[in-house]
Amino acid sequence: MTVYTRDDIKAAGWLREENYIGGAWVAADDGRTYGVDDPATETQIGTIPWVGRTETKRAIDAAQAAFTAWSMTTAGERAGLLGRMAQIVRDNLDILASMLTLEQGKPLAEARNEMKLGADYIQWFAEEARRINGEIIPSPWKDRQILVTREPVGVVGAISPWNFPFSMLSRKIAPALAAGCTIVIKPSEFTPYCGLLYGVLAGMAGVPAGVVNVVTGDGAAVGGELTQNPLVRKITFTGSTRVGKLLYKQSADTMKKLSMELGGNAPTIIFDDADLELAVENAIAGKFRNTGQTCVCTNRFYVQDGIYDAFAARLTERVRQMKVGNGFDAGVEQGPLINQAAVAKVEAHVQDAKAKGGRVLLGGKRHALGATFYEPTVIADATPDMLIAHEETFGPVAALFRFTTEQEGVDAANATEFGLAAYFFTKDLARTFRVARAIQSGMIGINAGVITTPEAPFGGVKDSGIGREGSTHGVEDYLNIKYLSLGGL
Ligand code: NAD
């Protein structure tokens, strides 16, 4: 896979350092910018606009001005434009993967997978655009028909995190556009280039000016305008539960539709009858992908007595083989964390676990490679009083809890306010259905550790959020239902 430098990516036009409003690339009104760093080297990649409410309002006005014409386009026209955006990404996977690794840090192969996944989501919703059907319902009146149509909600505000800076936005922008909505996006301040890329893609594909707008900068100011401006009819947010709840409250006065993809604290239960190798390989993929910075990654491994020691030994052996380094280096499986604050959180969780009796089987300290690196870690004898049992660690730490009966395993897995993803491993069919029903979670991987795909509904319950992204359901949050009672027939 070819590695591209920052200058290559900039020269090819993919890395933009302005905002995209009403089809034009613009600076902040006061010219203010901020620096974006490469997490691996902590050197500055470039600077981009730091905007506030005024520029955000302008972007909302541009989206509103574009809305009527865009909502009147045919489904086929919207599908065509989205399909073109997906194709541009697929045609440029390697250089776009380099841009993602540069600002986010994940290994290049993972970055390429994320870019491809983003293109797949865009393609999926290009196809869904033509299946936004209405209904005719049998009428209780002899002289009337009941018709139901689905209409775009209007201007959408989208706010996204840094851990999947391209694919998280693809499953917001693509269904919004497929539905006939226009959108204002605010990417994470840590990974703005993959968000600004949507301005580049919209321009290249020929999406009309104002349909896609991208602003960067002050989260609180931009988020304040997006949630309080009455022209915005829907907020779609992916990020922490703390910020999600804030945006939920802020959106109340203007009664917006909301989609909230929030934090997780995923359990994985390994039952005695599990296939050990399958469980270990999936545990590796599910836990250590993106250096453990994934909302659906396992935070708590509950391992039954009979398989506990074997699982701990095999997992440790596999984790020991993982190569840590700069995501651009060949063979690297574990990159840096996003910044030093993320390393400090991981360190605090590990220290807390150690102080409460956790046994470090591997790692357990900062990595010699630099201030944003942490050693892949396995901790045995984890207990419910540890921080790691309650909060997302968001780092390369596997904590193993021991349990005896099926009910104990299920109860421990459910003992959290989160409910995004859960996993369990068993070969017993009856147990599969029993446990699947008992686990409180929006998504469950059964003998599977990586479950995200455009075909399936992604989303959580409890404090992990509301709404679903992807699948045929993913477009529903961007539509209003309108009932027509047609009389005098
Ligand atoms: P974050 O909540 O700190 O930030 C997310 C976005 O919100 C960023 O763009 C940020 O600038 C913005 N923001 C921050 N304060 C704001 C405010 N006051 N008003 C408006 N916007 C504001 O989250 P993060 O650290 O970027 O991402 C990690 C979190 O995201 C984790 O909790 C993870 O589990 C979650 N996540 C969830 C999913 C999912 O699909 N459920 C997917 C990925 C990440």
Coordinates of C-alpha atoms and ligand atoms in Angstrom, one line a residue:
M1 CA 0.0 0.0 0.0
T2 CA 1.4 3.4 -1.0
V3 CA 2.2 5.8 1.8
Y4 CA 1.4 9.5 1.0
T5 CA 2.9 12.4 2.8
R6 CA 1.0 15.4 4.1
D7 CA 2.3 17.4 1.1
D8 CA 1.3 14.8 -1.4
I9 CA -2.3 14.8 0.0
K10 CA -2.5 18.6 0.1
A11 CA -1.1 18.9 -3.5
A12 CA -3.7 16.4 -4.7
G13 CA -6.5 18.6 -3.3
W14 CA -7.8 16.2 -0.6
L15 CA -6.5 18.1 2.5
R16 CA -8.4 21.4 2.7
E17 CA -7.8 24.1 5.3
E18 CA -10.9 26.2 4.9
N19 CA -14.6 25.6 5.7
Y20 CA -17.1 24.7 3.1
I21 CA -20.2 26.9 3.2
G22 CA -22.7 27.4 0.4
G23 CA -20.4 25.7 -2.1
A24 CA -17.4 28.0 -1.3
W25 CA -14.2 27.4 0.6
V26 CA -14.0 30.1 3.3
A27 CA -12.0 31.2 6.4
A28 CA -13.3 32.2 9.8
D29 CA -14.8 35.7 9.8
D30 CA -11.9 36.9 12.0
G31 CA -9.3 34.7 10.3
R32 CA -8.8 32.7 13.5
T33 CA -7.3 29.2 13.0
Y34 CA -6.1 26.3 15.2
G35 CA -3.5 23.6 14.7
V36 CA -4.2 20.0 14.1
D37 CA -1.5 17.4 15.2
D38 CA -0.4 14.0 14.0
P39 CA -1.1 11.9 17.1
A40 CA 2.0 9.6 16.4
T41 CA 4.6 12.4 16.2
E42 CA 2.7 15.2 18.0
T43 CA 3.8 17.5 15.1
Q44 CA 1.5 19.9 13.5
I45 CA -0.2 18.8 10.2
G46 CA -1.7 22.2 9.5
T47 CA -4.2 24.8 10.6
I48 CA -7.9 25.1 10.0
P49 CA -10.6 27.7 10.8
W50 CA -11.8 28.1 14.3
V51 CA -15.4 29.3 13.7
G52 CA -18.3 30.2 16.1
R53 CA -22.0 30.9 15.9
T54 CA -21.9 33.5 13.1
E55 CA -20.3 31.3 10.5
T56 CA -22.5 28.3 11.7
K57 CA -25.6 30.4 11.2
R58 CA -24.4 31.3 7.7
A59 CA -23.9 27.6 7.0
I60 CA -27.5 26.8 8.3
D61 CA -28.9 29.6 6.1
A62 CA -27.0 28.2 3.1
A63 CA -28.5 24.7 3.8
Q64 CA -31.9 26.2 4.2
A65 CA -31.7 28.1 0.9
A66 CA -30.6 24.9 -0.8
F67 CA -33.3 22.7 0.8
T68 CA -36.4 23.2 -1.3
A69 CA -34.7 22.6 -4.7
W70 CA -32.7 19.6 -3.2
S71 CA -35.8 18.1 -1.7
M72 CA -37.6 18.3 -5.1
T73 CA -34.9 16.4 -6.9
T74 CA -35.8 12.8 -7.9
A75 CA -34.6 9.9 -5.8
G76 CA -32.7 8.8 -8.9
E77 CA -30.8 12.1 -9.1
R78 CA -29.8 11.9 -5.4
A79 CA -28.8 8.3 -5.7
G80 CA -26.6 9.2 -8.7
L81 CA -24.8 11.9 -6.8
L82 CA -24.3 9.8 -3.8
G83 CA -23.1 6.9 -5.9
R84 CA -20.5 9.3 -7.5
M85 CA -19.2 10.3 -4.1
A86 CA -18.8 6.7 -3.1
Q87 CA -16.9 5.9 -6.3
I88 CA -14.5 8.9 -5.8
V89 CA -13.6 7.5 -2.4
R90 CA -13.2 3.9 -3.8
D91 CA -11.0 5.3 -6.6
N92 CA -8.7 7.0 -4.1
L93 CA -8.6 4.7 -1.1
D94 CA -4.8 4.7 -0.6
I95 CA -4.3 8.4 -0.5
L96 CA -7.4 9.0 1.6
A97 CA -6.3 6.3 4.0
S98 CA -3.0 8.1 4.4
M99 CA -4.9 11.3 5.3
L100 CA -6.9 9.4 7.9
T101 CA -3.8 7.8 9.5
L102 CA -2.1 11.2 9.5
E103 CA -4.7 12.9 11.6
Q104 CA -6.1 10.0 13.6
G105 CA -3.2 7.6 14.0
K106 CA -4.7 4.3 13.3
P107 CA -2.7 1.7 11.3
L108 CA -2.9 2.4 7.5
A109 CA -4.6 -0.9 6.8
E110 CA -7.4 0.0 9.3
A111 CA -7.6 3.5 7.8
R112 CA -8.1 2.0 4.4
N113 CA -10.8 -0.3 5.8
E114 CA -12.6 2.7 7.3
M115 CA -12.5 4.6 4.1
K116 CA -13.9 1.6 2.3
L117 CA -16.6 1.2 5.0
G118 CA -17.5 4.9 4.5
A119 CA -17.8 4.4 0.8
D120 CA -20.0 1.3 1.4
Y121 CA -22.3 3.3 3.7
I122 CA -22.6 6.0 1.0
Q123 CA -23.4 3.4 -1.6
W124 CA -25.9 1.7 0.6
F125 CA -27.9 4.9 1.1
A126 CA -27.6 5.8 -2.6
E127 CA -29.5 2.6 -3.2
E128 CA -31.9 3.2 -0.3
A129 CA -32.8 6.6 -1.8
R130 CA -35.1 4.9 -4.3
R131 CA -36.9 2.8 -1.6
I132 CA -38.3 5.6 0.5
N133 CA -41.8 4.5 -0.2
G134 CA -45.2 5.7 1.1
E135 CA -48.2 3.7 2.1
I136 CA -51.9 3.3 1.3
I137 CA -53.8 2.1 4.3
P138 CA -57.3 0.5 4.1
S139 CA -59.7 3.2 5.0
P140 CA -62.5 3.1 7.5
W141 CA -64.5 5.5 5.3
K142 CA -66.1 4.4 2.0
D143 CA -65.4 7.7 0.3
R144 CA -61.8 8.3 1.4
Q145 CA -58.3 7.0 1.0
I146 CA -55.6 7.2 3.6
L147 CA -52.2 8.0 2.1
V148 CA -48.9 8.2 3.9
T149 CA -45.9 9.9 2.5
R150 CA -42.3 10.3 3.8
E151 CA -40.7 13.7 3.5
P152 CA -37.3 15.0 4.3
V153 CA -37.2 16.7 7.8
G154 CA -35.2 19.8 6.5
V155 CA -31.8 21.1 7.5
V156 CA -29.8 18.6 9.6
G157 CA -27.0 19.4 12.0
A158 CA -24.3 16.6 12.4
I159 CA -21.6 16.5 15.0
S160 CA -19.0 13.7 14.9
P161 CA -16.1 12.2 17.0
W162 CA -12.5 11.6 16.2
N163 CA -12.3 7.8 16.4
F164 CA -13.9 7.0 13.0
P165 CA -13.7 10.5 11.4
F166 CA -14.8 9.4 8.0
S167 CA -17.2 6.5 8.4
M168 CA -19.2 8.0 11.3
L169 CA -20.0 10.9 9.0
S170 CA -20.9 8.8 6.0
R171 CA -23.8 7.2 7.9
K172 CA -25.2 10.7 8.7
I173 CA -24.5 12.6 5.4
A174 CA -25.6 9.8 3.1
P175 CA -29.0 9.1 4.6
A176 CA -29.7 12.8 5.0
L177 CA -29.0 13.5 1.3
A178 CA -30.8 10.3 0.2
A179 CA -33.9 11.5 2.1
G180 CA -33.7 15.0 0.5
C181 CA -32.3 16.9 3.5
T182 CA -29.4 19.4 3.5
I183 CA -26.8 19.3 6.2
V184 CA -24.3 21.2 8.2
I185 CA -21.4 19.1 9.6
K186 CA -19.1 19.8 12.5
P187 CA -16.3 17.2 12.6
S188 CA -14.2 16.6 15.8
E189 CA -11.5 19.3 16.3
F190 CA -8.9 16.5 16.4
T191 CA -9.8 15.0 13.0
P192 CA -11.2 17.8 10.9
Y193 CA -9.6 16.8 7.6
C194 CA -11.8 13.7 7.1
G195 CA -14.8 15.9 7.7
L196 CA -13.8 18.7 5.4
L197 CA -13.2 15.9 2.8
Y198 CA -17.0 15.8 2.4
G199 CA -16.9 19.3 1.0
V200 CA -14.3 18.1 -1.5
L201 CA -16.4 15.1 -2.4
A202 CA -19.6 17.1 -2.7
G203 CA -17.9 19.5 -5.0
M204 CA -16.3 16.8 -7.1
A205 CA -19.5 14.8 -7.4
G206 CA -21.6 17.9 -8.4
V207 CA -23.8 18.1 -5.4
P208 CA -25.5 21.5 -5.5
A209 CA -24.0 24.4 -3.4
G210 CA -25.5 24.5 0.1
V211 CA -26.6 20.9 0.3
V212 CA -23.4 19.9 2.2
N213 CA -21.7 22.4 4.5
V214 CA -18.7 21.8 6.8
V215 CA -17.7 24.0 9.7
T216 CA -14.8 23.5 12.1
G217 CA -13.8 24.9 15.5
D218 CA -15.5 25.7 18.7
G219 CA -17.7 22.7 19.7
A220 CA -19.8 24.5 22.2
A221 CA -20.4 27.5 20.0
V222 CA -21.1 25.5 16.8
G223 CA -23.2 23.0 18.8
G224 CA -25.1 25.8 20.5
E225 CA -26.1 27.3 17.2
L226 CA -27.0 24.0 15.6
T227 CA -29.2 22.9 18.5
Q228 CA -30.9 26.3 19.1
N229 CA -31.4 27.6 15.5
P230 CA -35.1 26.8 14.6
L231 CA -34.2 26.2 10.9
V232 CA -32.3 23.0 11.9
R233 CA -34.9 20.3 12.2
K234 CA -32.7 17.4 13.2
I235 CA -29.5 16.8 15.2
T236 CA -27.5 13.7 14.6
F237 CA -24.6 13.3 17.1
T238 CA -22.0 10.7 17.6
G239 CA -19.7 11.1 20.6
S240 CA -19.7 10.9 24.4
T241 CA -22.8 10.5 26.5
R242 CA -21.9 13.7 28.4
V243 CA -22.1 15.9 25.3
G244 CA -25.0 13.9 23.9
K245 CA -27.1 14.7 26.9
L246 CA -26.2 18.3 26.7
L247 CA -27.2 18.5 23.0
Y248 CA -30.4 16.7 23.8
K249 CA -31.3 19.3 26.4
Q250 CA -30.3 22.2 24.1
S251 CA -32.5 20.9 21.3
A252 CA -35.7 20.7 23.5
D253 CA -36.8 24.3 22.9
T254 CA -36.9 23.9 19.1
M255 CA -38.3 20.3 19.3
K256 CA -35.8 18.8 17.0
K257 CA -35.6 15.2 15.9
L258 CA -32.6 13.5 17.5
S259 CA -30.2 10.7 16.8
M260 CA -27.7 10.0 19.5
E261 CA -24.9 7.5 19.0
L262 CA -23.2 7.7 22.4
G263 CA -20.7 5.9 24.6
G264 CA -20.5 2.2 25.4
N265 CA -19.0 -0.1 27.9
A266 CA -19.3 -3.3 26.0
P267 CA -19.1 -6.7 27.8
T268 CA -17.9 -9.9 26.2
I269 CA -18.9 -13.1 27.9
I270 CA -16.9 -16.2 27.3
F271 CA -18.7 -19.3 28.5
D272 CA -17.0 -22.6 29.3
D273 CA -18.3 -24.2 26.1
A274 CA -16.9 -21.5 23.8
D275 CA -14.5 -22.2 21.0
L276 CA -11.4 -20.9 22.6
E277 CA -9.5 -19.9 19.4
L278 CA -12.6 -18.2 17.9
A279 CA -13.1 -16.3 21.2
V280 CA -9.5 -15.2 21.4
E281 CA -9.2 -14.1 17.7
N282 CA -12.5 -12.2 18.0
A283 CA -11.5 -10.7 21.3
I284 CA -8.3 -9.3 19.7
A285 CA -10.3 -7.9 16.7
G286 CA -13.1 -6.5 18.9
K287 CA -10.9 -5.1 21.7
F288 CA -7.7 -3.8 20.0
R289 CA -9.0 -2.4 16.7
N290 CA -8.2 1.3 16.6
T291 CA -6.0 0.8 19.7
G292 CA -9.1 0.2 21.7
Q293 CA -10.7 3.5 20.8
T294 CA -14.0 2.1 19.5
C295 CA -17.4 2.7 21.0
V296 CA -18.3 -0.9 20.4
C297 CA -15.0 -2.4 21.7
T298 CA -15.0 -4.7 24.7
N299 CA -14.3 -2.9 27.9
R300 CA -15.1 -5.9 30.2
F301 CA -14.3 -9.6 29.5
Y302 CA -16.4 -11.9 31.7
V303 CA -14.8 -15.3 31.6
Q304 CA -16.4 -18.4 33.1
D305 CA -14.4 -20.4 35.7
G306 CA -13.7 -23.4 33.5
I307 CA -12.1 -21.5 30.6
Y308 CA -10.7 -18.5 32.5
D309 CA -7.1 -19.6 32.8
A310 CA -6.8 -21.0 29.3
F311 CA -8.4 -17.8 27.8
A312 CA -6.2 -15.5 29.9
A313 CA -3.1 -17.4 28.8
R314 CA -4.0 -17.5 25.1
L315 CA -5.2 -13.9 24.9
T316 CA -1.9 -12.7 26.6
E317 CA 0.1 -14.7 24.1
R318 CA -1.7 -13.2 21.2
V319 CA -1.6 -9.6 22.5
R320 CA 2.2 -10.0 23.1
Q321 CA 2.6 -10.5 19.4
M322 CA 1.0 -7.2 18.4
K323 CA 3.4 -4.7 16.9
V324 CA 3.0 -1.2 18.2
G325 CA 4.2 1.8 16.3
N326 CA 3.4 4.7 13.9
G327 CA 0.4 3.7 11.9
F328 CA 2.4 4.4 8.7
D329 CA 5.0 1.7 9.5
A330 CA 4.6 -1.7 7.9
G331 CA 3.0 -4.4 10.1
V332 CA 1.9 -2.1 12.9
E333 CA -1.3 -3.3 14.5
Q334 CA -1.4 -0.8 17.4
G335 CA -1.0 2.9 16.7
P336 CA -0.9 5.8 19.2
L337 CA -3.8 7.0 21.2
I338 CA -5.4 10.2 20.0
N339 CA -3.6 12.5 22.4
Q340 CA -1.9 12.6 25.8
A341 CA -5.1 13.1 27.7
A342 CA -6.3 9.7 26.3
V343 CA -3.1 8.1 27.6
A344 CA -3.6 9.6 31.0
K345 CA -7.1 8.1 31.2
V346 CA -5.9 4.7 30.3
E347 CA -3.1 5.0 32.8
A348 CA -5.6 6.1 35.5
H349 CA -7.8 3.0 34.8
V350 CA -4.8 0.7 35.0
Q351 CA -3.4 2.2 38.2
D352 CA -6.9 2.0 39.8
A353 CA -7.2 -1.7 38.7
K354 CA -3.8 -2.5 40.1
A355 CA -4.6 -0.7 43.4
K356 CA -7.8 -2.8 43.7
G357 CA -6.1 -6.2 43.2
G358 CA -5.9 -6.5 39.4
R359 CA -3.0 -8.7 38.2
V360 CA -1.2 -7.3 35.1
L361 CA -0.5 -10.2 32.8
L362 CA 1.0 -8.0 30.1
G363 CA 1.8 -4.3 29.6
G364 CA 0.4 -2.0 32.2
K365 CA 2.5 1.0 31.4
R366 CA 3.2 3.8 28.9
H367 CA 5.1 2.7 25.8
A368 CA 8.6 3.8 25.2
L369 CA 7.7 5.0 21.7
G370 CA 6.3 8.3 22.9
A371 CA 3.9 10.2 25.0
T372 CA 0.8 9.1 23.0
F373 CA 1.6 5.4 23.1
Y374 CA 0.5 2.8 25.7
E375 CA 1.5 -0.8 25.9
P376 CA -1.2 -3.4 24.9
T377 CA -2.3 -4.6 28.3
V378 CA -4.1 -7.6 29.8
I379 CA -5.3 -7.5 33.4
A380 CA -6.7 -10.5 35.3
D381 CA -8.7 -10.6 38.5
A382 CA -10.7 -7.5 37.6
T383 CA -13.6 -6.6 40.0
P384 CA -16.8 -4.6 39.9
D385 CA -15.4 -1.8 42.1
M386 CA -12.8 -0.8 39.5
L387 CA -13.1 2.2 37.2
I388 CA -12.7 -0.1 34.2
A389 CA -15.9 -1.8 35.1
H390 CA -17.9 1.4 34.9
E391 CA -16.3 3.8 32.4
E392 CA -15.1 3.4 28.8
T393 CA -11.3 3.0 29.0
F394 CA -10.9 3.8 25.3
G395 CA -7.5 2.2 25.1
P396 CA -5.6 -1.0 24.6
V397 CA -6.6 -2.7 27.9
A398 CA -8.3 -6.0 28.2
A399 CA -9.7 -6.6 31.7
L400 CA -10.8 -10.1 32.7
F401 CA -13.5 -10.7 35.3
R402 CA -14.3 -14.2 36.5
F403 CA -17.8 -15.6 36.9
T404 CA -19.4 -19.0 37.7
T405 CA -23.0 -19.3 36.6
E406 CA -24.7 -18.1 33.4
Q407 CA -27.0 -15.8 35.4
E408 CA -24.0 -14.2 37.1
G409 CA -22.3 -13.6 33.7
V410 CA -25.5 -12.0 32.3
D411 CA -26.1 -9.9 35.4
A412 CA -22.6 -8.6 35.4
A413 CA -22.7 -7.7 31.7
N414 CA -26.0 -5.8 32.3
A415 CA -24.6 -3.9 35.4
T416 CA -24.0 -0.7 33.5
E417 CA -26.0 2.4 32.4
F418 CA -24.7 1.8 28.8
G419 CA -26.2 -0.6 26.2
L420 CA -24.4 -0.2 22.9
A421 CA -22.8 -3.5 21.9
A422 CA -22.3 -6.8 23.7
Y423 CA -20.7 -10.1 22.7
F424 CA -20.8 -13.6 23.9
F425 CA -19.2 -16.9 22.9
T426 CA -20.9 -20.3 23.3
K427 CA -21.6 -23.4 21.3
D428 CA -24.9 -24.1 23.1
L429 CA -27.9 -23.2 21.0
A430 CA -30.4 -22.9 23.9
R431 CA -28.0 -20.7 25.8
T432 CA -27.5 -18.5 22.7
F433 CA -31.1 -17.6 22.6
R434 CA -31.5 -17.3 26.4
V435 CA -28.5 -14.9 26.7
A436 CA -29.3 -12.9 23.6
R437 CA -32.7 -12.2 25.1
A438 CA -31.4 -11.3 28.5
I439 CA -28.6 -8.9 27.5
Q440 CA -29.6 -5.2 27.4
S441 CA -27.9 -3.9 24.3
G442 CA -28.7 -2.5 20.9
M443 CA -26.3 -4.9 19.2
I444 CA -25.0 -8.3 20.1
G445 CA -22.2 -10.3 18.5
I446 CA -22.6 -14.0 19.1
N447 CA -19.4 -15.8 18.3
A448 CA -18.4 -12.7 16.4
G449 CA -16.3 -9.7 17.6
V450 CA -16.7 -7.2 14.7
I451 CA -20.2 -6.5 13.7
T452 CA -20.4 -3.1 11.9
T453 CA -21.7 -3.2 8.4
P454 CA -24.0 -0.9 6.3
E455 CA -26.7 -3.6 6.0
A456 CA -27.2 -3.8 9.8
P457 CA -28.9 -1.3 12.2
F458 CA -26.2 0.3 14.4
G459 CA -27.2 1.9 17.7
G460 CA -27.7 1.6 21.4
V461 CA -30.2 1.5 24.3
K462 CA -30.0 3.1 27.8
D463 CA -27.3 5.8 28.0
S464 CA -25.8 4.7 24.7
G465 CA -28.4 6.7 22.8
I466 CA -31.4 6.7 20.5
G467 CA -31.9 6.0 16.9
R468 CA -30.2 3.6 14.4
E469 CA -27.6 4.2 11.7
G470 CA -27.2 2.0 8.6
S471 CA -29.6 -0.6 7.3
T472 CA -33.1 0.2 6.0
H473 CA -33.8 1.9 9.3
G474 CA -30.9 4.4 9.0
V475 CA -32.9 6.8 6.7
E476 CA -36.0 6.9 8.9
D477 CA -34.6 9.5 11.3
Y478 CA -34.2 11.9 8.4
L479 CA -37.9 11.6 7.4
N480 CA -41.2 13.0 8.6
I481 CA -44.3 11.0 8.1
K482 CA -47.2 12.9 6.5
Y483 CA -50.8 11.5 6.5
L484 CA -53.2 12.6 3.7
S485 CA -56.9 11.9 4.2
L486 CA -58.3 12.1 0.7
G487 CA -62.0 12.5 0.8
G488 CA -64.9 13.0 -1.7
L489 CA -64.1 10.0 -3.8
Ligands
NAD1 P1 -17.0 14.1 22.4 O1 -18.4 13.9 22.9 O2 -16.0 14.7 23.3 O3 -17.0 14.9 21.1 C1 -17.8 14.6 20.0 C2 -18.1 15.8 19.2 O4 -18.8 16.7 20.0 C3 -16.8 16.6 18.7 O5 -17.1 17.0 17.4 C4 -16.8 17.7 19.7 O6 -16.1 18.8 19.1 C5 -18.2 18.0 19.9 N1 -18.5 18.7 21.1 C6 -17.8 18.8 22.3 N2 -18.4 19.6 23.2 C7 -19.5 20.1 22.6 C8 -20.6 20.9 23.0 N3 -20.6 21.5 24.2 N4 -21.5 21.2 22.1 C9 -21.5 20.6 20.9 N5 -20.6 19.8 20.4 C10 -19.6 19.5 21.3 O7 -16.5 12.6 22.0 P2 -15.2 12.2 21.3 O8 -14.1 12.1 22.4 O9 -14.9 12.9 20.1 O10 -15.5 10.7 20.9 C11 -15.4 9.6 21.7 C12 -16.8 9.2 22.3 O11 -17.7 8.9 21.2 C13 -16.8 7.9 23.1 O12 -17.6 8.1 24.2 C14 -17.4 6.9 22.1 O13 -17.9 5.8 22.7 C15 -18.3 7.7 21.4 N6 -18.7 7.1 20.1 C16 -19.9 6.5 19.9 C17 -20.2 5.9 18.7 C18 -21.6 5.3 18.5 O14 -21.9 5.0 17.3 N7 -22.4 5.1 19.5 C19 -19.3 5.9 17.7 C20 -18.0 6.5 17.9 C21 -17.8 7.1 19.1

